[in-house]
XYZ file of C-alpha atoms in Angstrom:
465
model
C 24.039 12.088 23.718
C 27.079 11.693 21.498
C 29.675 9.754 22.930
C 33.044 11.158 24.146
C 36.330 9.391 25.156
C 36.881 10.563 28.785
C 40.057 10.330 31.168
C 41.065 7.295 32.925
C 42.216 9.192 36.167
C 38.244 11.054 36.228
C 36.548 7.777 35.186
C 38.214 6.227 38.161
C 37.542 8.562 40.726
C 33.815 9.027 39.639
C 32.562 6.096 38.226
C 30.732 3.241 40.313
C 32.126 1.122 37.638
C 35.472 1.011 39.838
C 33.916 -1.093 42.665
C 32.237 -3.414 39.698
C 33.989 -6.807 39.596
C 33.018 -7.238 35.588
C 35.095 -4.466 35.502
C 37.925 -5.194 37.458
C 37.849 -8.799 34.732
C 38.013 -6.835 31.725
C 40.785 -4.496 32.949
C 43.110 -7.153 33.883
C 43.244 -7.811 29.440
C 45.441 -5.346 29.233
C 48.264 -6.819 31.495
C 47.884 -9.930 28.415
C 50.078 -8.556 26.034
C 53.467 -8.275 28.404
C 52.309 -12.047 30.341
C 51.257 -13.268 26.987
C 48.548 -15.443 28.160
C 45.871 -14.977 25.366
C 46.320 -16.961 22.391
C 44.674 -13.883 20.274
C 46.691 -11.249 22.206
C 49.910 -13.235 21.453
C 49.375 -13.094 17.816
C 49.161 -9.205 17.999
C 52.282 -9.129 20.244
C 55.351 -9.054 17.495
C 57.793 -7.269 16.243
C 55.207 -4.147 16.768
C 55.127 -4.834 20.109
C 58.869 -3.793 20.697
C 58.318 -0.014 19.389
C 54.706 1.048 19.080
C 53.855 4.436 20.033
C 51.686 4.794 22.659
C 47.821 6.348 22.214
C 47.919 9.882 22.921
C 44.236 10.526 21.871
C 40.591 8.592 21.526
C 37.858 10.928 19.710
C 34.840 9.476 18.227
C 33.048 10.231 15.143
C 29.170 9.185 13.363
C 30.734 5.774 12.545
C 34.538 5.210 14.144
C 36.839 6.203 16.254
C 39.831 7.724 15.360
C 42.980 6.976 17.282
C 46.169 10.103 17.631
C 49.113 8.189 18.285
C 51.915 9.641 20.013
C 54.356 10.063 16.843
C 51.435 12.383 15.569
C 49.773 9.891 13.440
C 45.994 8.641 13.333
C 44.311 5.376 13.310
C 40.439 5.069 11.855
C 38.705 2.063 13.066
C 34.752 1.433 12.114
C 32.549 0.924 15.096
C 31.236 -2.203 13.153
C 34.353 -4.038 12.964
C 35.796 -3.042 16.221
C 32.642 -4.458 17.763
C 32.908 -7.940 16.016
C 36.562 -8.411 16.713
C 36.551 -8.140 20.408
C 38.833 -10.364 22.139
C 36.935 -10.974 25.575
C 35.688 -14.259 26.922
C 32.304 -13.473 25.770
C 33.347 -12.784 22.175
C 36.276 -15.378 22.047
C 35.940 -18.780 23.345
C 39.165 -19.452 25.838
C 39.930 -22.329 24.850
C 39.355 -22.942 21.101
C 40.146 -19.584 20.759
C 37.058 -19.737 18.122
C 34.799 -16.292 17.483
C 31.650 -16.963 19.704
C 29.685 -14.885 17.337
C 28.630 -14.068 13.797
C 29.824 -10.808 11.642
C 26.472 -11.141 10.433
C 25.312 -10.214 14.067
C 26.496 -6.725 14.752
C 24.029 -4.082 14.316
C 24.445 -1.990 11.704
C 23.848 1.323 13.509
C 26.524 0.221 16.604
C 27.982 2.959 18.260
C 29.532 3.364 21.962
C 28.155 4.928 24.690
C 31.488 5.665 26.241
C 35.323 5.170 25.501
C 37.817 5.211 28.102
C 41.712 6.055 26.712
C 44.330 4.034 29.085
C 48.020 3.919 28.374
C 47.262 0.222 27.780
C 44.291 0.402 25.549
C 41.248 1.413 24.717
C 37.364 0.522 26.786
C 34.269 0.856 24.838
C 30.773 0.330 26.438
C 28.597 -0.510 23.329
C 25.114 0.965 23.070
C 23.406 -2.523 21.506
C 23.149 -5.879 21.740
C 24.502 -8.537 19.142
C 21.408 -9.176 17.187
C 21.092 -12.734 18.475
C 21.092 -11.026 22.015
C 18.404 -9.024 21.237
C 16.431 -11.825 20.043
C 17.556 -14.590 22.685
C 17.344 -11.949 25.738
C 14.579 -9.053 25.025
C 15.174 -7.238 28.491
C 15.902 -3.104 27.978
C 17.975 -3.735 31.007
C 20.272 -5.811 29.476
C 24.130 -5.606 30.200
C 25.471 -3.310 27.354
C 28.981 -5.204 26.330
C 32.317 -4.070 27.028
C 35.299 -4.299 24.748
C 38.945 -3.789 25.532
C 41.633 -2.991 22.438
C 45.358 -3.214 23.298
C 47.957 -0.918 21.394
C 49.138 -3.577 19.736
C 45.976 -4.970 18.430
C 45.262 -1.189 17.360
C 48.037 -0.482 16.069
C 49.117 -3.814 14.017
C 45.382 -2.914 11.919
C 46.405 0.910 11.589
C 47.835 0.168 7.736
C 48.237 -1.682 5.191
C 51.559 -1.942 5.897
C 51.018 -3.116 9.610
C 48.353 -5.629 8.401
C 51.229 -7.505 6.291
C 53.864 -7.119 9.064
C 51.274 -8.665 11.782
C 51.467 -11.821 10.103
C 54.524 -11.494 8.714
C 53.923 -10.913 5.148
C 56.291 -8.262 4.903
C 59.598 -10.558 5.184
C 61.595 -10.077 1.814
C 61.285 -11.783 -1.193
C 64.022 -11.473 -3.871
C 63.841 -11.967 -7.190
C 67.150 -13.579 -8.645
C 68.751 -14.900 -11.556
C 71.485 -17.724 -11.633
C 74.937 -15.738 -10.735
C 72.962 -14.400 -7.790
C 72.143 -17.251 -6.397
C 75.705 -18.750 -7.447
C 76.930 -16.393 -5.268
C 74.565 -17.331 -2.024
C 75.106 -19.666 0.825
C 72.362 -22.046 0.061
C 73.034 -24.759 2.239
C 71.930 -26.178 5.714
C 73.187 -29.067 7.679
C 70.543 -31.648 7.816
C 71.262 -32.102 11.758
C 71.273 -28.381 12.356
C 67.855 -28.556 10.540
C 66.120 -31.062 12.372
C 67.819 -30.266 15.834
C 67.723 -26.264 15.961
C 65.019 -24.081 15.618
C 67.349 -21.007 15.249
C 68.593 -23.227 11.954
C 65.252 -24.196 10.949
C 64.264 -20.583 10.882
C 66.649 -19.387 8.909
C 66.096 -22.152 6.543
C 62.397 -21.269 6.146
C 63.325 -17.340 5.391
C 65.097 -18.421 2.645
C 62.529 -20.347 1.150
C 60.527 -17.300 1.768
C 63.189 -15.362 0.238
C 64.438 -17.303 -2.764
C 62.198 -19.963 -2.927
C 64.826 -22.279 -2.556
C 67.481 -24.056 0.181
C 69.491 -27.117 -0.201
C 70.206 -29.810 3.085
C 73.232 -31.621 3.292
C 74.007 -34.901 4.793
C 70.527 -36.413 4.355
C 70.328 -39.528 5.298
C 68.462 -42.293 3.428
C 66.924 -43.312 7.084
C 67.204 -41.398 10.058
C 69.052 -43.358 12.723
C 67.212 -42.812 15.976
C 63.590 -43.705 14.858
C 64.467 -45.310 11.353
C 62.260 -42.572 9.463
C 63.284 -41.671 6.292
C 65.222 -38.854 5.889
C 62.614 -37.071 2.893
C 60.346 -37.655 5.716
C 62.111 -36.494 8.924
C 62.683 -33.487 7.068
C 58.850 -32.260 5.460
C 57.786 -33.331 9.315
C 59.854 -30.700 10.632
C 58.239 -28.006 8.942
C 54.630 -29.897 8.726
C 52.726 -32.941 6.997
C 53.202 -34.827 3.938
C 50.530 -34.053 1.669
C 49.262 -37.123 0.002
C 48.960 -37.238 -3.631
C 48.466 -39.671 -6.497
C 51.857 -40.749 -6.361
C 51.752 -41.327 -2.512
C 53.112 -39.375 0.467
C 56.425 -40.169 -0.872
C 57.556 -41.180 -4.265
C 60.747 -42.186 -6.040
C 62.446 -40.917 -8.812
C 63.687 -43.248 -11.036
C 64.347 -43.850 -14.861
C 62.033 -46.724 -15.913
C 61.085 -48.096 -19.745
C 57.867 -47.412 -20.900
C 57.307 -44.430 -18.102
C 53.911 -42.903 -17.899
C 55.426 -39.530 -16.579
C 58.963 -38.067 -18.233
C 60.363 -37.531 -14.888
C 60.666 -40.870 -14.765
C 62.752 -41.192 -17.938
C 66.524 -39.957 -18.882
C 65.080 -37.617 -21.185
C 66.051 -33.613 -20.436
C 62.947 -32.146 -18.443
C 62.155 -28.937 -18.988
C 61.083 -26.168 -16.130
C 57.880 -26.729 -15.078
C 56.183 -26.982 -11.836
C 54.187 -30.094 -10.334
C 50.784 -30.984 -10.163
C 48.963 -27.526 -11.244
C 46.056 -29.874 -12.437
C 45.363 -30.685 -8.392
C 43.210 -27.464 -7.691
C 45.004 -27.790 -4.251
C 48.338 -27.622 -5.764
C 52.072 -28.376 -3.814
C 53.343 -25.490 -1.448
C 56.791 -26.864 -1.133
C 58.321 -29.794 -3.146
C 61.475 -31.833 -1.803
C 63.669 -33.840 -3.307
C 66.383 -35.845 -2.074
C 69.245 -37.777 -3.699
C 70.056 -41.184 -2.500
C 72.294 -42.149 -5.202
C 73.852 -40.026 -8.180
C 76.505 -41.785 -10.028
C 75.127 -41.716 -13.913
C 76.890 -38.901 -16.646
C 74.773 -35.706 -16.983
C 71.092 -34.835 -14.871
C 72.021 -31.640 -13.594
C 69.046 -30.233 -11.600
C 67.760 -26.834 -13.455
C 66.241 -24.131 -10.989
C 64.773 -21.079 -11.629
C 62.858 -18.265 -10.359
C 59.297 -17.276 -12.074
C 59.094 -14.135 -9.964
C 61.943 -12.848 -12.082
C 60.491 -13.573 -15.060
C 56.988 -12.305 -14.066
C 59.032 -9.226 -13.118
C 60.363 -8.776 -16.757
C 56.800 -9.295 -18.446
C 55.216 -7.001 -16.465
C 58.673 -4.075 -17.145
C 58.665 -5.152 -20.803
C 55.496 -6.438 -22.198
C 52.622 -4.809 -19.787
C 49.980 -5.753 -21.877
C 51.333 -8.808 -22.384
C 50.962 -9.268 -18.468
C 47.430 -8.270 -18.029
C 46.588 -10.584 -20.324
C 48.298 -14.021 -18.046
C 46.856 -12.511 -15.323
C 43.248 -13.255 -16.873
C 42.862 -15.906 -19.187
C 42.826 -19.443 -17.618
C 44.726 -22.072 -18.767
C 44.155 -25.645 -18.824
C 46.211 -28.201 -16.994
C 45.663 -31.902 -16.847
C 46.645 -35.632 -16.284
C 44.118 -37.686 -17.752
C 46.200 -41.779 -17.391
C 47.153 -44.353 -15.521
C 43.470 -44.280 -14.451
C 43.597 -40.632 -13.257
C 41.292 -37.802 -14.544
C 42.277 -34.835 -13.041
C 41.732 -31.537 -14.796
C 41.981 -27.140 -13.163
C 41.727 -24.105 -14.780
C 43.652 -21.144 -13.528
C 45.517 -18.290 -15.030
C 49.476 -18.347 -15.634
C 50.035 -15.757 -13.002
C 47.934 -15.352 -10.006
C 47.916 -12.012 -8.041
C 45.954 -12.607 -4.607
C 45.685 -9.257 -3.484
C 44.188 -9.702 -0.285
C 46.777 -11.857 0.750
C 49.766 -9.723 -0.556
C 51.053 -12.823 -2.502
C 51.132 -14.282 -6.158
C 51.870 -17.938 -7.731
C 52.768 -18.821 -11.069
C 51.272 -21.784 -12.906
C 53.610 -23.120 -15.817
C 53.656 -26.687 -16.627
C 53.883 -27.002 -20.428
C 53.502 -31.092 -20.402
C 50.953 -30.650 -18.367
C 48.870 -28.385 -20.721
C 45.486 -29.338 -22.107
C 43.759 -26.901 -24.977
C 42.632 -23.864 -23.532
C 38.958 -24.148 -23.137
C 38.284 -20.207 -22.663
C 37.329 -18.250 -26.123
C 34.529 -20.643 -27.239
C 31.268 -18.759 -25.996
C 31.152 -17.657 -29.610
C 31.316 -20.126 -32.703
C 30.437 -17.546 -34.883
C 33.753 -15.702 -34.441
C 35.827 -18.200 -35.500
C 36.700 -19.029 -31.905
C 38.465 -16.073 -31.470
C 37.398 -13.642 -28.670
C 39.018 -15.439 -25.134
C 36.054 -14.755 -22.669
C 37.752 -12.498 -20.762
C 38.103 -8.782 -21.790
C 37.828 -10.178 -25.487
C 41.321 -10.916 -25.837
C 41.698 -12.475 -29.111
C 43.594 -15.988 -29.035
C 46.700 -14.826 -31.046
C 47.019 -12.188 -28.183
C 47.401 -14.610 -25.394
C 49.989 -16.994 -27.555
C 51.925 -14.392 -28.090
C 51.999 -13.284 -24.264
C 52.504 -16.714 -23.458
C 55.449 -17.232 -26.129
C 57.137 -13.947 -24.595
C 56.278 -15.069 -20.784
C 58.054 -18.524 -21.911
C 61.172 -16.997 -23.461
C 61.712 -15.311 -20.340
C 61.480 -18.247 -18.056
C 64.098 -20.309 -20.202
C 66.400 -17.111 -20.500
C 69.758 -18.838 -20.012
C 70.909 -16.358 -17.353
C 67.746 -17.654 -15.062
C 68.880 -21.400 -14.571
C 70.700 -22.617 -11.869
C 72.281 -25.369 -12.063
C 73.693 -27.951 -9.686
C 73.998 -31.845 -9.897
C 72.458 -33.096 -6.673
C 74.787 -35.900 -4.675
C 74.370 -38.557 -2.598
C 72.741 -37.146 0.705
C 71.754 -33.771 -0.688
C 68.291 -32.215 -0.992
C 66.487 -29.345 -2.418
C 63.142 -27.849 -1.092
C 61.942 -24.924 -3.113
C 58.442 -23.375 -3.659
C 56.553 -24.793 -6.008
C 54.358 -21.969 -7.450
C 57.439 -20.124 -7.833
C 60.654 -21.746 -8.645
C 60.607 -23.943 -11.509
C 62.786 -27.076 -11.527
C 63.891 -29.456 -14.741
C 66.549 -31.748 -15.424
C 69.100 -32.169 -17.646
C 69.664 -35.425 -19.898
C 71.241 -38.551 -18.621
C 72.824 -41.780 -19.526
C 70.779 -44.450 -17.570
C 73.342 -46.594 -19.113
C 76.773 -45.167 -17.003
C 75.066 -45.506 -13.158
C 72.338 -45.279 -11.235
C 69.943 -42.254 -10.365
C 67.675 -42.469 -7.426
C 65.322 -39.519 -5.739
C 62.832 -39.633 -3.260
C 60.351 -36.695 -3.282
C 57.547 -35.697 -1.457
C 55.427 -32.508 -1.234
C 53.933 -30.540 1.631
C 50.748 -27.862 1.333
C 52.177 -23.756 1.685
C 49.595 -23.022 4.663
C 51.799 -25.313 6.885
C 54.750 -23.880 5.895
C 53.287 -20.307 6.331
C 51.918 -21.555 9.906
C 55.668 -23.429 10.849
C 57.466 -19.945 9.910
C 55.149 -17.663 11.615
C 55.359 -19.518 14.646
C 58.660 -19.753 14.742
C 58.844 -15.779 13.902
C 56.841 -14.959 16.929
C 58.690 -17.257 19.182
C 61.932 -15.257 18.088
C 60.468 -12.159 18.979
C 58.910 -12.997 22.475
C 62.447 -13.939 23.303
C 63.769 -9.984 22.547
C 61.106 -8.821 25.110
């Protein structure tokens, strides 16, 4: 018989299921989203949660159900993945919070044999076993599993658009040039940072935003614990990630320097480390001491000048999207070598990173499947070699467009933190000769970052309920 949704109020008064304690467990999920005491719930309970409309209407289909929302919309959700992301105690472990199953485990051919429509949710009784069930417990009269789906959880999967918003991927991002961000409050107090989270929240939106915010007041060592102050602040948001320069590393113009940073010579925009194929989130960078003539930071934002390539010079686009490029530090005892293209579109996370590092460029090793072609044809989609120069040449131009770089000299007690796969960062020329220059940086991996803001975000918004 094909399954129907059926009232709440008539499944109550004539169901035996009503006297069934199992049943009585799995209703009590759906007072979880207003007490917020499951971990999985809680992620589902945001901003959504304040003005979802409520389910007006459950009919099933051959392979999903289809949700009617009370502002006249509908919701399609496949019987396959509604089955492998139930949230119940059997499904999700309580306190790992760790999928008790496999994907690889849901039959196929999975359909309910009943749905129940509550204000609160949704109850399906599921007419097979998980595979390993069937195999690890044989009986016909097995228990056929129960699921229970919130509003919330419904409705944060009913789009595209809700899908980026449930974990916060919708927050905006703008794309500036320099008398934009000229005319921006950049700057946090460095004890408003470590001591608020309301400060450290609006810190990490702007690093979401512009890719960029500046602390003031820095110390060199923090004076409760005697931390460093580089370090006091990365710890704030997450880890140090370690590197081949250390967890932290100084800045400083030495003779005979292996690495140009380390020099008074003018450093062009580029980005760190793209030849670690687990490359720097967040960079930070904090001046101890500044007193030498000239070495004005230079900031600048990628995304703008992605923006332009792809307005201007389409082609030109497609093309850095596809051919790899070769970065890599091969001294000092270090071989490290990755491949990836100039600009990165990750489509399934809504997101995209930029890889430019001139000094750190190694000859492209794409375009040499054919030696009878005078090494011409790049690998992928045949782009001749002259065709990617020249979309690299124009993609370069617009990065170094004068009206993109910010400038600011960094003082004594001031630091920067800016994403790395998006804002490039140089320096102007110096006179070692006239003072002293001293940085500490440090580095910290974008998943912690991502993790520290979302939390943060969801804390803010439990608070409004």
């Amino acid at each position: 018989m094909r399954n129907r949704a059926i009232n709440l109020t008539k499944y109550l008064k004539y169901s035996t299921l009503t006297r069934n304690s199992e049943f009585l467990r799995f209703s009590s999920y759906f007072k979880l989203p207003k007490k917020i005491n499951n971990c999985r719930n809680q992620l589902y309970h945001n901003k959504y949660s304040l003005s979802i409309p409520k389910i007006k209407n459950v009919t099933t289909s051959v392979n999903e159900l289809v949700v009617n929302w009370s502002d006249n919309t509908d919701s399609h959700y496949s019987y396959i993945w509604l089955r492998d992301n139930c949230n119940c105690v059997e499904c999700i472990h309580p306190a790992s919070r760790q999928k008790l199953h496999s994907s690889a485990q849901i039959p196929l051919n999975i359909e309910p044999i009943s749905t129940i429509s509550y204000d609160e949710g949704i109850e399906i009784l599921w007419g097979k076993e998980l595979l390993k069930d069937v195999l690890n417990s044989p009986s016909k009269n097995a228990i056929h599993h129960k699921s229970i789906y919130t509003p919330d959880f419904l409705h944060s999967y009913k789009s595209t658009r809700n899908i980026l918003s449930k974990r916060f991927n919708d927050l905006p991002i703008t794309h500036w040039d320099a008398s934009l961000m000229r005319s921006k409050n950049l700057w946090v107090n460095y004890d408003e940072f470590i001591n608020s989270d309301r400060e450290l929240l609006s810190a990490l939106k702007q690093i979401w935003n512009y890719g960029l915010v500046f602390l003031r007041d820095v110390p060199a060592f923090n004076s409760l614990d005697g931390k460093e102050g580089i370090i006091k602040v990365v710890e704030r948001i997450g880890s140090l990630q370690n590197t081949i320069y250390g967890s932290i590393w100084d800045v400083k113009s030495k003779p005979d320097s292996r690495n140009i940073a380390y020099t008074e010579l003018e450093l062009g925009l580029h980005m760190d480390l793209l030849y670690y194929e687990a490359s720097p989130g967040l960079q930070f960078l904090h001046c101890l001491k500044n007193t030498v003539n000239g070495g004005k930071s230079i900031f600048a934002d990628s995304f703008m000048a992605v923006t332009r390539l792809q307005q201007q010079y389409p082609k030109d686009y497609e093309i850095l999207t596809k051919v790899p490029m070769t970065f890599h530090y091969i001294n000092d005892g270090h071989f490290m070598h990755f491949n990836r293209p100039v600009i990165v579109i990750d489509q399934a996370n809504d997101s995209m990173v930029v890889n430019y590092s001139p000094p750190f460029q190694g000859p492209i090793e794409t375009g040499f499947e054919n030696n009878d072609n005078n090494h011409s044809p790049i690998k992928n989609g045949e782009i001749p070699m002259r065709e990617f120069y020249r979309a690299f040449q124009r993609f370069s131009s617009l990065v170094e467009a004068p009206e993109l770089r910010f400038e600011l000299l960094l003082n004594s007690g001031e630091l920067a933190i800016f994403a790395n796969r998006r804002v490039l960062h140089g320096r102007r020329r110096f006179d070692a000769e006239s003072g002293e220059r001293h940085l500490k940086g440090a580095y910290l991996d974008m998943s912690e970052f991502k993790d520290r803001l979302r939390v943060l975000l969801m804390n803010e918004n439990q608070k409004k309920l």
